[in-house]
Amino acid sequence: MIKAIVRTLPFFLLILFSSCSSAGARFAVLEGNFLYGGAQHQDAVAAFSRASGYPATSPYAAYGLGLVYLALGESEAALGRFGEAARAAASDPGMRELAYRAYYNAGITRFRAGDYEGAVEEFRSALDQDGSRPDAKRNLELGLRMATRKTVPAASLAELGKAKAGPEPKTLFNFLREKEGDRWRNQEWSADTADTPDY
């Protein structure tokens, strides 16, 4: 008797969670995430679409749809969904992580499309949600550099380089490059500790 109940419990839970309710919508988000992870994009779109009609799961469904559209190369559709998710999540303090991810992925999408100014705004919005993320900080810096290169003609950059006096201000990338060089310079190799014979 108990074994029969244990065997039928998963089916009962599946029916319970797949019904047209808030719990069913949460299950649809989980299903969409699983399908997206398995590159089953059409089924993931269907699952996220089922969850988008409920206020509690709508931001998560929009974000999931944005990821699927981005994987399919549909940048404009992805940006629309990321924007929808970010607007809904930014107003709820319990959804700061979702808002950060939506803004961050929108920044990545804009950067890939060559919209560096838009990417900078998205990364700034992501950092407004969580300022401790180094990936967003680095990408913001890259976006600012690319936006500057895009808006300033090459001749002006050459003249600016000649007119500049003093050392160039250190950026995160230059700092990391110097630290990597220091790491290699500071390593000492001693012939006494070598494992191979000296010929």
CSV table of C-alpha atoms in Angstrom, one decimal:
chain,number,residue,atom,x,y,z
A,1,MET,CA,0.0,0.0,0.0
A,2,ILE,CA,2.7,2.5,1.0
A,3,LYS,CA,4.8,1.5,-2.1
A,4,ALA,CA,1.8,2.3,-4.3
A,5,ILE,CA,1.4,5.7,-2.7
A,6,VAL,CA,5.1,6.5,-3.1
A,7,ARG,CA,4.9,5.4,-6.8
A,8,THR,CA,2.0,7.6,-7.6
A,9,LEU,CA,3.2,10.6,-5.6
A,10,PRO,CA,5.4,12.0,-8.4
A,11,PHE,CA,2.6,11.8,-10.9
A,12,PHE,CA,0.2,13.5,-8.5
A,13,LEU,CA,2.7,16.3,-8.0
A,14,LEU,CA,3.3,16.6,-11.7
A,15,ILE,CA,-0.4,17.1,-12.3
A,16,LEU,CA,-0.7,19.5,-9.3
A,17,PHE,CA,2.1,21.7,-10.5
A,18,SER,CA,1.2,21.6,-14.2
A,19,SER,CA,-2.3,22.9,-13.6
A,20,CYS,CA,-3.2,26.5,-14.6
A,21,SER,CA,-2.2,28.0,-11.3
A,22,SER,CA,0.6,30.0,-9.8
A,23,ALA,CA,2.3,26.8,-8.8
A,24,GLY,CA,2.0,25.6,-12.4
A,25,ALA,CA,3.6,28.8,-13.6
A,26,ARG,CA,6.5,28.3,-11.3
A,27,PHE,CA,6.9,24.7,-12.6
A,28,ALA,CA,6.8,26.1,-16.2
A,29,VAL,CA,9.7,28.4,-15.4
A,30,LEU,CA,11.7,25.5,-14.0
A,31,GLU,CA,10.8,23.5,-17.1
A,32,GLY,CA,11.8,26.3,-19.4
A,33,ASN,CA,15.2,26.6,-17.6
A,34,PHE,CA,15.7,22.9,-17.9
A,35,LEU,CA,14.8,22.9,-21.6
A,36,TYR,CA,16.9,25.9,-22.3
A,37,GLY,CA,19.9,24.2,-20.7
A,38,GLY,CA,19.4,21.2,-23.0
A,39,ALA,CA,19.2,23.5,-26.1
A,40,GLN,CA,15.5,22.6,-26.7
A,41,HIS,CA,14.7,26.2,-27.6
A,42,GLN,CA,11.2,25.7,-29.0
A,43,ASP,CA,10.0,23.8,-26.0
A,44,ALA,CA,11.6,26.3,-23.7
A,45,VAL,CA,9.8,29.2,-25.4
A,46,ALA,CA,6.5,27.3,-24.9
A,47,ALA,CA,7.2,26.7,-21.2
A,48,PHE,CA,8.3,30.3,-20.6
A,49,SER,CA,5.2,31.6,-22.5
A,50,ARG,CA,2.9,29.6,-20.2
A,51,ALA,CA,4.5,31.2,-17.2
A,52,SER,CA,4.4,34.7,-18.5
A,53,GLY,CA,0.7,35.2,-17.7
A,54,TYR,CA,1.2,35.2,-13.9
A,55,PRO,CA,2.5,38.3,-12.1
A,56,ALA,CA,4.7,36.2,-9.7
A,57,THR,CA,6.5,34.5,-12.6
A,58,SER,CA,6.2,37.0,-15.4
A,59,PRO,CA,9.7,38.6,-14.9
A,60,TYR,CA,11.4,35.3,-14.7
A,61,ALA,CA,9.6,34.1,-17.8
A,62,ALA,CA,10.6,37.3,-19.7
A,63,TYR,CA,14.2,36.8,-18.7
A,64,GLY,CA,14.2,33.2,-19.7
A,65,LEU,CA,12.7,34.1,-23.1
A,66,GLY,CA,15.4,36.7,-23.5
A,67,LEU,CA,18.0,34.1,-23.0
A,68,VAL,CA,16.4,31.8,-25.5
A,69,TYR,CA,16.1,34.5,-28.1
A,70,LEU,CA,19.7,35.5,-27.5
A,71,ALA,CA,20.8,31.9,-28.1
A,72,LEU,CA,18.8,31.9,-31.3
A,73,GLY,CA,20.5,35.1,-32.5
A,74,GLU,CA,17.3,37.2,-32.2
A,75,SER,CA,19.0,40.3,-30.5
A,76,GLU,CA,16.0,42.7,-30.8
A,77,ALA,CA,13.6,40.2,-29.3
A,78,ALA,CA,16.1,39.3,-26.5
A,79,LEU,CA,16.5,43.0,-25.7
A,80,GLY,CA,12.8,43.5,-25.5
A,81,ARG,CA,12.4,40.6,-23.0
A,82,PHE,CA,15.4,41.6,-20.9
A,83,GLY,CA,14.0,45.1,-20.7
A,84,GLU,CA,10.6,43.7,-19.6
A,85,ALA,CA,12.2,41.6,-17.0
A,86,ALA,CA,14.4,44.4,-15.7
A,87,ARG,CA,11.6,46.9,-15.4
A,88,ALA,CA,9.4,44.4,-13.5
A,89,ALA,CA,12.3,43.2,-11.2
A,90,ALA,CA,13.8,46.6,-10.5
A,91,SER,CA,10.7,47.6,-8.6
A,92,ASP,CA,10.9,44.6,-6.2
A,93,PRO,CA,13.8,44.5,-3.8
A,94,GLY,CA,13.5,40.7,-3.6
A,95,MET,CA,14.3,40.5,-7.3
A,96,ARG,CA,17.5,42.5,-7.4
A,97,GLU,CA,19.5,39.5,-8.7
A,98,LEU,CA,17.1,39.0,-11.6
A,99,ALA,CA,17.2,42.8,-12.4
A,100,TYR,CA,21.0,42.6,-12.4
A,101,ARG,CA,21.1,39.7,-14.7
A,102,ALA,CA,18.6,41.2,-17.1
A,103,TYR,CA,20.5,44.5,-17.3
A,104,TYR,CA,23.8,42.7,-17.6
A,105,ASN,CA,22.7,40.4,-20.5
A,106,ALA,CA,21.1,43.4,-22.2
A,107,GLY,CA,24.5,45.1,-22.0
A,108,ILE,CA,26.2,42.0,-23.5
A,109,THR,CA,23.6,41.9,-26.3
A,110,ARG,CA,24.0,45.6,-27.1
A,111,PHE,CA,27.8,45.4,-27.0
A,112,ARG,CA,27.8,42.5,-29.4
A,113,ALA,CA,25.6,44.5,-31.8
A,114,GLY,CA,28.1,47.4,-31.7
A,115,ASP,CA,25.7,49.7,-29.6
A,116,TYR,CA,28.4,50.6,-27.1
A,117,GLU,CA,26.6,53.6,-25.7
A,118,GLY,CA,23.5,51.5,-25.0
A,119,ALA,CA,25.7,48.8,-23.5
A,120,VAL,CA,27.3,51.3,-21.1
A,121,GLU,CA,23.8,52.3,-19.9
A,122,GLU,CA,22.8,48.7,-19.4
A,123,PHE,CA,26.0,47.9,-17.4
A,124,ARG,CA,25.5,51.0,-15.3
A,125,SER,CA,21.9,49.9,-14.5
A,126,ALA,CA,23.3,46.4,-13.6
A,127,LEU,CA,25.8,48.0,-11.3
A,128,ASP,CA,23.0,50.1,-9.7
A,129,GLN,CA,21.4,46.7,-8.7
A,130,ASP,CA,24.6,45.2,-7.5
A,131,GLY,CA,27.8,47.3,-7.5
A,132,SER,CA,30.1,44.5,-6.3
A,133,ARG,CA,30.2,42.5,-9.6
A,134,PRO,CA,33.6,42.7,-11.3
A,135,ASP,CA,32.3,41.4,-14.6
A,136,ALA,CA,29.9,44.3,-15.0
A,137,LYS,CA,32.6,46.8,-14.0
A,138,ARG,CA,35.0,45.4,-16.6
A,139,ASN,CA,32.4,45.4,-19.3
A,140,LEU,CA,31.4,48.9,-18.4
A,141,GLU,CA,35.0,50.0,-18.8
A,142,LEU,CA,35.3,48.1,-22.2
A,143,GLY,CA,32.0,49.7,-23.3
A,144,LEU,CA,33.3,53.2,-22.4
A,145,ARG,CA,36.5,52.6,-24.3
A,146,MET,CA,34.7,51.3,-27.4
A,147,ALA,CA,32.2,54.2,-27.3
A,148,THR,CA,35.1,56.7,-27.1
A,149,ARG,CA,36.8,55.0,-30.1
A,150,LYS,CA,33.6,55.0,-32.1
A,151,THR,CA,32.8,58.7,-31.5
A,152,VAL,CA,36.3,60.2,-31.8
A,153,PRO,CA,37.9,60.1,-35.3
A,154,ALA,CA,41.2,58.3,-35.6
A,155,ALA,CA,43.1,61.4,-36.6
A,156,SER,CA,41.9,63.1,-33.4
A,157,LEU,CA,43.1,60.2,-31.3
A,158,ALA,CA,46.6,60.4,-32.9
A,159,GLU,CA,46.8,64.1,-32.2
A,160,LEU,CA,45.5,63.6,-28.7
A,161,GLY,CA,48.2,61.0,-28.1
A,162,LYS,CA,50.9,63.3,-29.2
A,163,ALA,CA,49.6,66.3,-27.2
A,164,LYS,CA,49.2,64.2,-24.0
A,165,ALA,CA,51.9,64.9,-21.4
A,166,GLY,CA,52.6,62.5,-18.6
A,167,PRO,CA,51.8,58.9,-18.1
A,168,GLU,CA,48.5,57.4,-19.3
A,169,PRO,CA,46.1,56.8,-16.4
A,170,LYS,CA,46.0,53.3,-15.2
A,171,THR,CA,43.0,51.3,-16.0
A,172,LEU,CA,41.9,47.9,-14.7
A,173,PHE,CA,43.2,46.1,-17.8
A,174,ASN,CA,46.7,47.8,-17.6
A,175,PHE,CA,46.8,47.1,-13.8
A,176,LEU,CA,46.1,43.4,-14.4
A,177,ARG,CA,48.6,43.1,-17.2
A,178,GLU,CA,51.3,44.7,-14.9
A,179,LYS,CA,50.4,42.3,-12.1
A,180,GLU,CA,50.7,39.3,-14.4
A,181,GLY,CA,54.1,40.5,-15.5
A,182,ASP,CA,55.2,41.0,-11.9
A,183,ARG,CA,54.1,37.5,-11.1
A,184,TRP,CA,56.4,36.1,-13.7
A,185,ARG,CA,59.3,38.3,-12.9
A,186,ASN,CA,59.1,37.6,-9.1
A,187,GLN,CA,59.3,33.8,-9.6
A,188,GLU,CA,62.8,32.5,-9.0
A,189,TRP,CA,64.2,29.4,-10.5
A,190,SER,CA,67.0,27.7,-8.9
A,191,ALA,CA,69.2,25.1,-10.6
A,192,ASP,CA,69.6,23.2,-7.3
A,193,THR,CA,66.0,22.3,-7.2
A,194,ALA,CA,65.6,21.3,-10.8
A,195,ASP,CA,64.4,17.7,-11.4
A,196,THR,CA,66.2,17.3,-14.7
A,197,PRO,CA,69.9,16.7,-14.9
A,198,ASP,CA,72.1,19.6,-16.0
A,199,TYR,CA,74.1,18.6,-19.1
